C-alpha atoms as a PDB file:
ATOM      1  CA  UNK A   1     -27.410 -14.827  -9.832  1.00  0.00           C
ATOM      2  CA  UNK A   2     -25.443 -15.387  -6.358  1.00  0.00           C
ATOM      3  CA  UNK A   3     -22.222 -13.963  -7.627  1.00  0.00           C
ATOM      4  CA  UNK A   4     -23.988 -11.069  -9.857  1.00  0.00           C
ATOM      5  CA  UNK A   5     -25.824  -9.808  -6.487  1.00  0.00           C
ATOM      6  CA  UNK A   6     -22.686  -9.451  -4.608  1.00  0.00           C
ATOM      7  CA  UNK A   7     -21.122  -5.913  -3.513  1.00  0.00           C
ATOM      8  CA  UNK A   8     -17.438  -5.780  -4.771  1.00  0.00           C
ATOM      9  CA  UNK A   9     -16.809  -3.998  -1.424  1.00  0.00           C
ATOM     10  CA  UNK A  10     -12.897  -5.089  -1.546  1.00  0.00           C
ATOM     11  CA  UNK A  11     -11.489  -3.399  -4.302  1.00  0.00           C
ATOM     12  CA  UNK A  12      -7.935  -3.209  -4.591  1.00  0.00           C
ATOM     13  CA  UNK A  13      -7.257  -1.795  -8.375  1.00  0.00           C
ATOM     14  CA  UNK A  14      -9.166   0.741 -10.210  1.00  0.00           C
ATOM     15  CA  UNK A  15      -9.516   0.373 -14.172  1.00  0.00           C
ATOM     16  CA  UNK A  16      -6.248   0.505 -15.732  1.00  0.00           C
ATOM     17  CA  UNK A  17      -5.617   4.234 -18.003  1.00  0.00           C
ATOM     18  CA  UNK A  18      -4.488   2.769 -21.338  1.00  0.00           C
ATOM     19  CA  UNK A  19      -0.546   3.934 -20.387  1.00  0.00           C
ATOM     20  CA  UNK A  20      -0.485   1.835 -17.508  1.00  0.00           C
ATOM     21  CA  UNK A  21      -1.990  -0.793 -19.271  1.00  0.00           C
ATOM     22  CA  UNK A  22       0.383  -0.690 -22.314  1.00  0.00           C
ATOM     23  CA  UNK A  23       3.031   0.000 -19.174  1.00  0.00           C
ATOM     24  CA  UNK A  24       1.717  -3.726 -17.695  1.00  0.00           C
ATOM     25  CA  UNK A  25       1.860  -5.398 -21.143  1.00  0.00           C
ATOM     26  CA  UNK A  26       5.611  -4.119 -21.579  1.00  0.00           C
ATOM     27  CA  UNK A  27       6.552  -5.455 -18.008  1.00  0.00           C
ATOM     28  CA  UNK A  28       5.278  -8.575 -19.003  1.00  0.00           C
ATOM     29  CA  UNK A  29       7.728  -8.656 -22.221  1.00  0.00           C
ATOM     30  CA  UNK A  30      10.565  -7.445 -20.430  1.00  0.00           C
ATOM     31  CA  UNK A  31      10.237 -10.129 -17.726  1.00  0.00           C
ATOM     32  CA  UNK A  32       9.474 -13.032 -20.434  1.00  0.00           C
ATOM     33  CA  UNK A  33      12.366 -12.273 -22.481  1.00  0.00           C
ATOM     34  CA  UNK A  34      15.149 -11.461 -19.661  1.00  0.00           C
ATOM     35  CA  UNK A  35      13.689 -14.582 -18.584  1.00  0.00           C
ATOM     36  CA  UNK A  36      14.644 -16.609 -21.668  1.00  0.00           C
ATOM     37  CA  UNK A  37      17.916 -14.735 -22.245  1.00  0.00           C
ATOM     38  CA  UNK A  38      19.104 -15.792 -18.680  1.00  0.00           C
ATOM     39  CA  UNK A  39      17.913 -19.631 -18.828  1.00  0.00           C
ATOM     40  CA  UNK A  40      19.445 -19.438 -21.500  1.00  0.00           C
ATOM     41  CA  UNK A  41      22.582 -18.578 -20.327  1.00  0.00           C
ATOM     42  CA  UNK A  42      22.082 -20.532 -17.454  1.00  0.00           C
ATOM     43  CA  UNK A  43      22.237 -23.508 -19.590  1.00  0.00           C
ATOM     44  CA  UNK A  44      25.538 -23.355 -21.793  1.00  0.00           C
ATOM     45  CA  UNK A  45      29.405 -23.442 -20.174  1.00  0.00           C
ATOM     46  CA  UNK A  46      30.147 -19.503 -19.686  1.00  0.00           C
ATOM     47  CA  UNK A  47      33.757 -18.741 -20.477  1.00  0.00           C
ATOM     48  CA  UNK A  48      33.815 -17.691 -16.569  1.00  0.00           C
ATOM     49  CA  UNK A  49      32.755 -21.340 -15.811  1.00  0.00           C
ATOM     50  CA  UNK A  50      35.012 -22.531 -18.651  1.00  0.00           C
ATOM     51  CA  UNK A  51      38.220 -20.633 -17.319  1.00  0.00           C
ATOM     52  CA  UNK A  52      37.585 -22.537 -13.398  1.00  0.00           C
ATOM     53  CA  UNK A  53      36.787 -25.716 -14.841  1.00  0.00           C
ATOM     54  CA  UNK A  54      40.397 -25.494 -17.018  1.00  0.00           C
ATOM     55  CA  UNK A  55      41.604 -24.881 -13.629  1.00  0.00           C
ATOM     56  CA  UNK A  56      40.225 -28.037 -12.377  1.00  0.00           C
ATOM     57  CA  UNK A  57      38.048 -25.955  -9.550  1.00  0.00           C
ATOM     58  CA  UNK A  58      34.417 -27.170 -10.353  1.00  0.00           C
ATOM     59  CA  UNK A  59      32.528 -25.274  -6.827  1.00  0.00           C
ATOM     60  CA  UNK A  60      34.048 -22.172  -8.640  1.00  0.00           C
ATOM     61  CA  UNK A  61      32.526 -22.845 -11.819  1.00  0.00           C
ATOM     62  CA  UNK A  62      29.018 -23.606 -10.634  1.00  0.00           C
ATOM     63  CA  UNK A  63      29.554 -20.428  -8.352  1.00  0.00           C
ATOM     64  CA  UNK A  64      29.669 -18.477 -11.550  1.00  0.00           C
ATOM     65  CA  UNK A  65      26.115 -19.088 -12.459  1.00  0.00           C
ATOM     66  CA  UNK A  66      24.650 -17.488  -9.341  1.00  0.00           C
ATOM     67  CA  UNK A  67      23.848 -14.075 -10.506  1.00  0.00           C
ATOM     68  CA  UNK A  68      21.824 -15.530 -13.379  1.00  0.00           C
ATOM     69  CA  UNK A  69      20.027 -17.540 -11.298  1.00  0.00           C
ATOM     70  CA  UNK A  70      19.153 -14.591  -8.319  1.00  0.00           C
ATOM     71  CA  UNK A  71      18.361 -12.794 -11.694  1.00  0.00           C
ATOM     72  CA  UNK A  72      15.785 -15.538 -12.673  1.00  0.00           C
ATOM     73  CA  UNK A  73      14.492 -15.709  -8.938  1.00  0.00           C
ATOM     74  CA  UNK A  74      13.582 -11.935  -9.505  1.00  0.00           C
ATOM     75  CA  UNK A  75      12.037 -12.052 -13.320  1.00  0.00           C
ATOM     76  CA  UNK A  76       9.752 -15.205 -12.273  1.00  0.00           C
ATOM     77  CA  UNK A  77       8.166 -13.305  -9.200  1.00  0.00           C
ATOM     78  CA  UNK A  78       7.428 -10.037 -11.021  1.00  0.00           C
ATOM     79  CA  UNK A  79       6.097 -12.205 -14.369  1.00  0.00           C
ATOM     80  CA  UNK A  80       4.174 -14.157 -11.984  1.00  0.00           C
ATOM     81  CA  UNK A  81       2.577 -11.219  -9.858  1.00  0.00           C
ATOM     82  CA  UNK A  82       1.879  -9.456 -13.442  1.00  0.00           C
ATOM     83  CA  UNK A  83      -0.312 -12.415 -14.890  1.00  0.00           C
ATOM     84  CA  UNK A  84      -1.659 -13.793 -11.727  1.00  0.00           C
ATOM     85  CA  UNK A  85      -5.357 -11.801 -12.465  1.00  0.00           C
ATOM     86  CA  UNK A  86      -5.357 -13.907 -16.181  1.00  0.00           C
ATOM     87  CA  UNK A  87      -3.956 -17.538 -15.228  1.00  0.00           C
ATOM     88  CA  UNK A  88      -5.291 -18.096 -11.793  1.00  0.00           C
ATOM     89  CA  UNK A  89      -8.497 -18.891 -12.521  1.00  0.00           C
ATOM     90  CA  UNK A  90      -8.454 -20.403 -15.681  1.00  0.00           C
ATOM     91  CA  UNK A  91      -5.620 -23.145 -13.760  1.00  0.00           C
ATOM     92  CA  UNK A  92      -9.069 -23.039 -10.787  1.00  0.00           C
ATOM     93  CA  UNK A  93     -11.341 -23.958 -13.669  1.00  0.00           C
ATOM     94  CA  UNK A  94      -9.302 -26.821 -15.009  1.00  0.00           C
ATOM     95  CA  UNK A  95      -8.276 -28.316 -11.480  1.00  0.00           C
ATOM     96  CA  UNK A  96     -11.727 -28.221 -10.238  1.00  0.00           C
ATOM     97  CA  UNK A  97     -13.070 -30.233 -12.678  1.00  0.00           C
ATOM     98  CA  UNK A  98     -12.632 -33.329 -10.627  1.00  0.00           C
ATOM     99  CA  UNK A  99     -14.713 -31.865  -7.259  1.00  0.00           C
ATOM    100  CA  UNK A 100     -17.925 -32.377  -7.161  1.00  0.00           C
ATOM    101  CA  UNK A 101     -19.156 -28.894  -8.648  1.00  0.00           C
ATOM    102  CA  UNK A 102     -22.553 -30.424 -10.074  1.00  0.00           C
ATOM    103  CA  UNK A 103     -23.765 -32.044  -7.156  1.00  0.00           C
ATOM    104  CA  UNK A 104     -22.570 -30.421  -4.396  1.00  0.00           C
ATOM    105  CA  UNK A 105     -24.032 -27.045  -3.596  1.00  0.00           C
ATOM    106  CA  UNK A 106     -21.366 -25.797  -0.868  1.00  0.00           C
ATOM    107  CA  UNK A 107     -18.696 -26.907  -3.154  1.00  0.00           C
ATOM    108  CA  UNK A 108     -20.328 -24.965  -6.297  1.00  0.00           C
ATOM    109  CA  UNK A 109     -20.448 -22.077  -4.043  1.00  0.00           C
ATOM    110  CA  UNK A 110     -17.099 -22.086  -3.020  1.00  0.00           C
ATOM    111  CA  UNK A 111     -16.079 -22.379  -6.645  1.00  0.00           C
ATOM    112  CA  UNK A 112     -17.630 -19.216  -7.715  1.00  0.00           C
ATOM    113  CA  UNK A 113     -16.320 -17.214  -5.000  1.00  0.00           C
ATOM    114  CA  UNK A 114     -13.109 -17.973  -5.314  1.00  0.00           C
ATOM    115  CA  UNK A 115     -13.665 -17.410  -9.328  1.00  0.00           C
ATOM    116  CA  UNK A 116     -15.424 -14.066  -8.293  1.00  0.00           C
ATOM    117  CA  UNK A 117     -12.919 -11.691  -7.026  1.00  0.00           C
ATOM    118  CA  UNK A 118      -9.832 -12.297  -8.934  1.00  0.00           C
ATOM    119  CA  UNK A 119      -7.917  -9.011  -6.843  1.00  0.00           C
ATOM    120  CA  UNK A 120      -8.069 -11.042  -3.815  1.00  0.00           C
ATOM    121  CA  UNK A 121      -6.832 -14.303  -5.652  1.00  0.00           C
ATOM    122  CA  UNK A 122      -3.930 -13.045  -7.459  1.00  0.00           C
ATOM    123  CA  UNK A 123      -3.326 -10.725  -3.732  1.00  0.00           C
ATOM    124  CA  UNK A 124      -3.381 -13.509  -1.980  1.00  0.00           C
ATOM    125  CA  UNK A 125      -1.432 -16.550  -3.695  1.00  0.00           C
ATOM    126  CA  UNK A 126       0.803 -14.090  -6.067  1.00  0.00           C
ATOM    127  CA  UNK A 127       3.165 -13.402  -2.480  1.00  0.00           C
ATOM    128  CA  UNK A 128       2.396 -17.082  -1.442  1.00  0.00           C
ATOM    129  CA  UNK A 129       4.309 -18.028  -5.346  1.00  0.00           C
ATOM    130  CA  UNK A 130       7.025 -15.363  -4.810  1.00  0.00           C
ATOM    131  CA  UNK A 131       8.042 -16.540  -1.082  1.00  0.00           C
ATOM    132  CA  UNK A 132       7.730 -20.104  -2.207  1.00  0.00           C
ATOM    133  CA  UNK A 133      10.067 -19.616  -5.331  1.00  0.00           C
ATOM    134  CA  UNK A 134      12.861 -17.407  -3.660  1.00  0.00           C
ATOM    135  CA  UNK A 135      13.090 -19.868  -0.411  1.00  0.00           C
ATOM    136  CA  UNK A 136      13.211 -22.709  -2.914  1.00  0.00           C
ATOM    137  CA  UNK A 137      16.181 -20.902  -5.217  1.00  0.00           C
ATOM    138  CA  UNK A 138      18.035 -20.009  -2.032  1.00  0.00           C
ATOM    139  CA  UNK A 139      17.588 -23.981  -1.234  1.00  0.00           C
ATOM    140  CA  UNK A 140      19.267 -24.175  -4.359  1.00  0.00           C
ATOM    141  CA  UNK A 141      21.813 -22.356  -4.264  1.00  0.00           C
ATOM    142  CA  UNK A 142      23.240 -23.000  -0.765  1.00  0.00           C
ATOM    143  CA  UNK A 143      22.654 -26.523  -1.303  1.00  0.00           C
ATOM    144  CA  UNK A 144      23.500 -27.148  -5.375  1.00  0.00           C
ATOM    145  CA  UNK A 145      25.640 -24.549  -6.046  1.00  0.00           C
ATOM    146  CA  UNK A 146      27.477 -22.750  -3.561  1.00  0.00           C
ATOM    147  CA  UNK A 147      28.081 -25.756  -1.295  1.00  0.00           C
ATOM    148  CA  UNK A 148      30.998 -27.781  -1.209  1.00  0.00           C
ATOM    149  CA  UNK A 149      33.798 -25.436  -0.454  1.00  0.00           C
ATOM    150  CA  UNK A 150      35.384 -24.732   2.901  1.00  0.00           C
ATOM    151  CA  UNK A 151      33.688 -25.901   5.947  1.00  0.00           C
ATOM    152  CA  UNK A 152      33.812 -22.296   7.089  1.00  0.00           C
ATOM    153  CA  UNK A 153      32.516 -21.453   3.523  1.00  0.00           C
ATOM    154  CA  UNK A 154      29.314 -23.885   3.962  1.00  0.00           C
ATOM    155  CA  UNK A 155      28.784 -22.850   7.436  1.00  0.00           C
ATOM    156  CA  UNK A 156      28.647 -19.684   6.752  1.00  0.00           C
ATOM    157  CA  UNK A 157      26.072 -20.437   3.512  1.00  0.00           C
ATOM    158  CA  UNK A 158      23.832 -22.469   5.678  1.00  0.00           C
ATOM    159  CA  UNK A 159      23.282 -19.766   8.493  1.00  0.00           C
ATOM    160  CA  UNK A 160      22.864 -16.969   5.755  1.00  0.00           C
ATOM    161  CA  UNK A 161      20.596 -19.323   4.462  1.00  0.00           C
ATOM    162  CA  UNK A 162      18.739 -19.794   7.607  1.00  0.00           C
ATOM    163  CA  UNK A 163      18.582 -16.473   9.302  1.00  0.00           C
ATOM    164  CA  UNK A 164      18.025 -14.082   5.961  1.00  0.00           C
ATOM    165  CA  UNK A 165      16.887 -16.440   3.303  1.00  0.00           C
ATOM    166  CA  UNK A 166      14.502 -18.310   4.977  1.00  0.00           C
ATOM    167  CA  UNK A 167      12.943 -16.556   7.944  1.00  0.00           C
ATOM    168  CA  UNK A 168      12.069 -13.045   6.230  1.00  0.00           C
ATOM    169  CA  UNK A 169      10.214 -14.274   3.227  1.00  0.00           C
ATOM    170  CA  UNK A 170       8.296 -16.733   5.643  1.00  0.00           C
ATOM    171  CA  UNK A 171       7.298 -13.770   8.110  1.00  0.00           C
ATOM    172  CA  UNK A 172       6.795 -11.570   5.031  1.00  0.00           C
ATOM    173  CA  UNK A 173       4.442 -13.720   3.606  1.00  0.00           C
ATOM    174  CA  UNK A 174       2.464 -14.512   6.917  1.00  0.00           C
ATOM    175  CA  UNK A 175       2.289 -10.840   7.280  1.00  0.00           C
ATOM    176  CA  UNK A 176       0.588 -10.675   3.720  1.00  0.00           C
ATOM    177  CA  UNK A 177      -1.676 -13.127   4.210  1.00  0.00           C
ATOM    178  CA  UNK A 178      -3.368 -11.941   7.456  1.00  0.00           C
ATOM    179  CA  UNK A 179      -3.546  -8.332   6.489  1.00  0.00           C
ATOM    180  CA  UNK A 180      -5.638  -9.368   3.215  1.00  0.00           C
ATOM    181  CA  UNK A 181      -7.488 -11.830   5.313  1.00  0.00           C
ATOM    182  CA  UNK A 182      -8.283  -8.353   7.677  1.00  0.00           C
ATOM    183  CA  UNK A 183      -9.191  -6.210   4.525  1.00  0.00           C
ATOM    184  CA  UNK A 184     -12.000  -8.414   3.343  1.00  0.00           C
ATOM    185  CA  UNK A 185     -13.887  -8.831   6.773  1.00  0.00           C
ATOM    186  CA  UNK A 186     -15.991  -6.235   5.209  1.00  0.00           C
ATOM    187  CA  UNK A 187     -16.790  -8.567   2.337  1.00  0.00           C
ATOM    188  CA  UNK A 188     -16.959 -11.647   4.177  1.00  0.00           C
ATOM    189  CA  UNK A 189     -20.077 -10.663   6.751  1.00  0.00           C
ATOM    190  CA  UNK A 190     -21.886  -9.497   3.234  1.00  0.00           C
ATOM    191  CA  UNK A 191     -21.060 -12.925   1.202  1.00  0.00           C
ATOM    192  CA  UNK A 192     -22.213 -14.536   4.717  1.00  0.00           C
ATOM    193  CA  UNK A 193     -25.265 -13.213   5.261  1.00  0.00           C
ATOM    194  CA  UNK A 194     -26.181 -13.997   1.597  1.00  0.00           C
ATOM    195  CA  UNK A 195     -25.668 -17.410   2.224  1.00  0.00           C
ATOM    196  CA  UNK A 196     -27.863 -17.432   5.545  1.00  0.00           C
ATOM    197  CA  UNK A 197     -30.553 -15.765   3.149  1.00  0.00           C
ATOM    198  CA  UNK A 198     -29.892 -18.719   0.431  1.00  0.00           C
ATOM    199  CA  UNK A 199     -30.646 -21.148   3.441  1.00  0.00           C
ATOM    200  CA  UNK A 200     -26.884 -22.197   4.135  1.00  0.00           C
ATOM    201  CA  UNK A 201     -26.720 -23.707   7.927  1.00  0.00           C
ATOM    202  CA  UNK A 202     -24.052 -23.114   9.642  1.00  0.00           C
ATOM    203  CA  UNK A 203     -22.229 -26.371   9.130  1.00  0.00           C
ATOM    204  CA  UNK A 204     -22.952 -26.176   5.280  1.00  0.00           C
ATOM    205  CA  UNK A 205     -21.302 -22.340   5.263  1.00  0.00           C
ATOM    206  CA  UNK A 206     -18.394 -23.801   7.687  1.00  0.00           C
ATOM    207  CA  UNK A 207     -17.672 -26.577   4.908  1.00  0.00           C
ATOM    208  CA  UNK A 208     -17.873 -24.108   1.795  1.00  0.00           C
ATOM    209  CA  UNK A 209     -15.034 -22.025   3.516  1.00  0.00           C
ATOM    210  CA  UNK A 210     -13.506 -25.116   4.185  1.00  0.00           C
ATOM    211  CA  UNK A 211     -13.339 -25.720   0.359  1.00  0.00           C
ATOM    212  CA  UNK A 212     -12.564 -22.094  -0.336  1.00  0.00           C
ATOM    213  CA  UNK A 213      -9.436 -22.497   1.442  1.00  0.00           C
ATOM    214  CA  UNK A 214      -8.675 -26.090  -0.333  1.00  0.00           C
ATOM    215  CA  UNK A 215      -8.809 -24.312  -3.645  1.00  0.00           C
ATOM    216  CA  UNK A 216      -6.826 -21.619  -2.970  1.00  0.00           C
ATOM    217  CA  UNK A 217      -4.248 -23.992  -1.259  1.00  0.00           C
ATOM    218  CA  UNK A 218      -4.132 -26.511  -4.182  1.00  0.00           C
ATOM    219  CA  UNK A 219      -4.205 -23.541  -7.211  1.00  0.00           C
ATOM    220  CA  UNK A 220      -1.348 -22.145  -5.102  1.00  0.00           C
ATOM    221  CA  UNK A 221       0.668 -25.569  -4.825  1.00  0.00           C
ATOM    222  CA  UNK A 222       0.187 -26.217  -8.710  1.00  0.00           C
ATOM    223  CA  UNK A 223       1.768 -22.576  -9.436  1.00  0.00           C
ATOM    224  CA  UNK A 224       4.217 -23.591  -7.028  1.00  0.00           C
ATOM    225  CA  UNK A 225       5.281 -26.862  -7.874  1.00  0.00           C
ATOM    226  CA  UNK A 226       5.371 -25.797 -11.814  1.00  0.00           C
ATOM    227  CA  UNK A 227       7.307 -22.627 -10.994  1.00  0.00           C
ATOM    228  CA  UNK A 228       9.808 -24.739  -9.225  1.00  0.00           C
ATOM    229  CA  UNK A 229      10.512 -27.090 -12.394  1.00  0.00           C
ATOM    230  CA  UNK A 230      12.341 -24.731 -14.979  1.00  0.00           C
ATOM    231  CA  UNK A 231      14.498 -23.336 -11.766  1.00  0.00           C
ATOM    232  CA  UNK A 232      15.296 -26.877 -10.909  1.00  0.00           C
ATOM    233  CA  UNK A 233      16.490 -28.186 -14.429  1.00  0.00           C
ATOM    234  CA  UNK A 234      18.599 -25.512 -14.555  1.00  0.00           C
ATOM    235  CA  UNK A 235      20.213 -26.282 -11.339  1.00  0.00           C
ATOM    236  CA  UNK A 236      20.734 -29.750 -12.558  1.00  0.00           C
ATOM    237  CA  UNK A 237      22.281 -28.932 -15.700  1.00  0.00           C
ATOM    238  CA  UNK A 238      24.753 -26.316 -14.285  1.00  0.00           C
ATOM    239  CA  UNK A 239      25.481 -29.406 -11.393  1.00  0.00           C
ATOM    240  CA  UNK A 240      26.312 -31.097 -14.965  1.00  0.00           C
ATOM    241  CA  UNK A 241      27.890 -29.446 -17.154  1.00  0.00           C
ATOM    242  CA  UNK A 242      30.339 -28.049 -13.994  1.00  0.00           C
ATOM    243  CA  UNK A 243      31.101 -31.700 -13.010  1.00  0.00           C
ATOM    244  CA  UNK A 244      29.322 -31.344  -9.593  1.00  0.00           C
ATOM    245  CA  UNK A 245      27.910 -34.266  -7.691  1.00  0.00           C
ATOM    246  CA  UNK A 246      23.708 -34.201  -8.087  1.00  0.00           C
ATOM    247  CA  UNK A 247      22.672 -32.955  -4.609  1.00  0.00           C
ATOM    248  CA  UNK A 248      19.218 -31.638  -6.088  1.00  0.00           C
ATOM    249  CA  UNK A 249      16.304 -33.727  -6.096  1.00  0.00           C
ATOM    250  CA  UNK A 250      13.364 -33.365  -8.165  1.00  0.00           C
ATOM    251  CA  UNK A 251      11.018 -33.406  -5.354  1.00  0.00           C
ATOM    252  CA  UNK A 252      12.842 -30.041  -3.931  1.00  0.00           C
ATOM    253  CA  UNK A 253      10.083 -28.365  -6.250  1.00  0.00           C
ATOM    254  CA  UNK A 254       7.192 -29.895  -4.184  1.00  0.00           C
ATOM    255  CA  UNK A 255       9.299 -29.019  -0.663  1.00  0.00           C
ATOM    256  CA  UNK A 256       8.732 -25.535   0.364  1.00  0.00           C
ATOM    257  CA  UNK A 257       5.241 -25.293  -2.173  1.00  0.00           C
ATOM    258  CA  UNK A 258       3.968 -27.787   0.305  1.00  0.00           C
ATOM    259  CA  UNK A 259       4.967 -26.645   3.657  1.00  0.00           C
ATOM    260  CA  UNK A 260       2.981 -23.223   2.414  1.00  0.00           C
ATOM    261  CA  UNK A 261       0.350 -25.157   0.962  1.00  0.00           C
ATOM    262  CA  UNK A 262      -0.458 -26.427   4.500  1.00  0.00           C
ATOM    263  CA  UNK A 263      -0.328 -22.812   6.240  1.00  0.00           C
ATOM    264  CA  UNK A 264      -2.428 -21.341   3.560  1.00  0.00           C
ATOM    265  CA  UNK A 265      -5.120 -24.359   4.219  1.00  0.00           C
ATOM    266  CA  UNK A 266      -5.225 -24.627   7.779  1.00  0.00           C
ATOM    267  CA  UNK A 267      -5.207 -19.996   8.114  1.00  0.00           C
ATOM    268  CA  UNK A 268      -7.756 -19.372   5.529  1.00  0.00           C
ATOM    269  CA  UNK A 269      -9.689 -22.744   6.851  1.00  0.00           C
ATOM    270  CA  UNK A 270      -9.477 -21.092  10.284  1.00  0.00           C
ATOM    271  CA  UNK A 271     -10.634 -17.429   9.240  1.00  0.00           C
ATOM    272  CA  UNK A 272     -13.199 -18.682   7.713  1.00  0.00           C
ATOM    273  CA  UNK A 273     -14.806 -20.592  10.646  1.00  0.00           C
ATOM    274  CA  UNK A 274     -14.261 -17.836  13.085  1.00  0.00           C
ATOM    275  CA  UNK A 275     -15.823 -15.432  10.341  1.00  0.00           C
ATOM    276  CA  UNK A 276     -18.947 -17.688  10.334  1.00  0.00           C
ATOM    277  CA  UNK A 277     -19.127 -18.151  14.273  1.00  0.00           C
ATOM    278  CA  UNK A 278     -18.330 -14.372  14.663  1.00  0.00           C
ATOM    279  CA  UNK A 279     -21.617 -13.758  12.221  1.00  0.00           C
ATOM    280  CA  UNK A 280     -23.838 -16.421  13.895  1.00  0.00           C
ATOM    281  CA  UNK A 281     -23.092 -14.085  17.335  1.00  0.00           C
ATOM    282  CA  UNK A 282     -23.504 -10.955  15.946  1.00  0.00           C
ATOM    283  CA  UNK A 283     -27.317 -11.717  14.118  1.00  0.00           C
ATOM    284  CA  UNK A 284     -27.847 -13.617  17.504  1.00  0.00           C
ATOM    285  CA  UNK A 285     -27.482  -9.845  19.443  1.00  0.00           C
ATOM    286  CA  UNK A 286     -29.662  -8.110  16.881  1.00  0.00           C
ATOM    287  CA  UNK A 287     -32.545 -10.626  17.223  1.00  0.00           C
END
């Protein structure tokens, strides 16, 4: 009944004409299977890789497999921003079985409306996946793949690394996050003020943003971490099969999901408390 009554002020998409949605549907294939083809071909000894490794130059060799892997970088993020609306919350309803949903009314709450408006969910952790995935393959590939030439040759990787690679995505995605957090003020002051009317206090609305924002942090780090894994057996079998020393651990794919996982938790923790005090002042003035 709570989620039925509520205004879907914050609408982002309007119903899909049935070209774009057959246009959406054969995105979706295209990404999938260049996707396949290029893990694929990430995985077997190219005759580029073959012809430096007869040459007895393995950093050329595992140099080789770069495009396919920026390639793979760019398919993931466009699959993953295309099915975001359909996985999201069916990984939200599996996760979430272990909180306590049935006994816990703010946590219930914050459930549903997280369930409720899919456009902001897929909006808001879709960039959060994309920025997470491309710093982590740039990781990769400065680190695994490209490193271990020249000094000059790794200097010059690390600062491209660090200036281009991993400062714009960061900002980009900080950007992203507070506009969309700006957008649905709107809906926020409505969603409050039915909670005030359900009997909420303050503290109990305070805690069920609190949880809002754990959700959305954890659903995020799950599509992150298992995003991460494909890219990162792929870097380890190309370290392999190019007789490279292993400089990629496995827990690289929990690295940058959880340094984002923590600024997604403590911003939307944050809005969401100053939404609830800026409400609290505002019916204050009107009584």
């Amino acid at each position: 009944m709570f989620v039925n009554s509520q205004t879907d002020i914050l609408n982002f998409k309007k119903r899909r004409s049935k070209f774009q949605s057959m246009t959406h549907r054969l995105l979706i294939l295209i990404s999938a299977l260049g996707l396949i083809v290029f893990y694929g071909n990430s995985l077997i000894v190219t005759s580029q890789a073959q012809h430096y490794l007869a040459l007895g130059n393995s950093h050329e060799a595992g140099k080789t497999y770069t495009q396919s892997l920026m390639i793979i970088m760019l398919l993931s993020i466009i699959l993953f921003a295309l099915v975001a609306q359909l996985i999201l919350p069916k990984i939200i309803k599996f996760w979430t079985r272990i909180l306590p949903r049935q006994t816990s009314a703010t946590v219930n709450t914050a459930y549903w409306n997280t369930m409720f408006d899919k456009n902001y969910l897929s909006s808001l952790i879709a960039p959060l996946f994309g920025g997470s995935f491309l710093l982590t393959g740039f990781t990769y590939i400065t680190s695994g793949i490209t490193n271990g030439g020249t000094n000059q040759e790794a200097t010059a990787n690390s600062i491209a690394s660090l200036v281009i690679y991993l400062g714009a995505p960061l900002l980009i995605i900080l950007a992203n996050v507070l506009v969309i957090t700006v957008i649905v003020s709107k809906q926020q002051r409505t969603n409050l003020n039915q909670l005030f009317l359900l009997g909420f206090t303050s503290t109990n609305v305070i805690v069920e943003r609190i949880m809002e924002a754990v959700i959305y942090a954890v659903t995020f780090f799950i599509c992150g971490v298992i995003g991460n894994l494909p890219l990162y057996l792929t870097v380890y079998r190309i370290e392999v099969i190019t007789h490279k020393p292993i400089t990629v651990s496995w827990l690289s794919t929990m690295a940058w999901p959880a340094g984002l996982f923590g600024i997604i938790l403590i911003f939307v923790a944050a809005v969401g408390g100053w939404h609830v005090l800026r409400f609290e002042k505002s019916a204050e003035k009107q009584m």
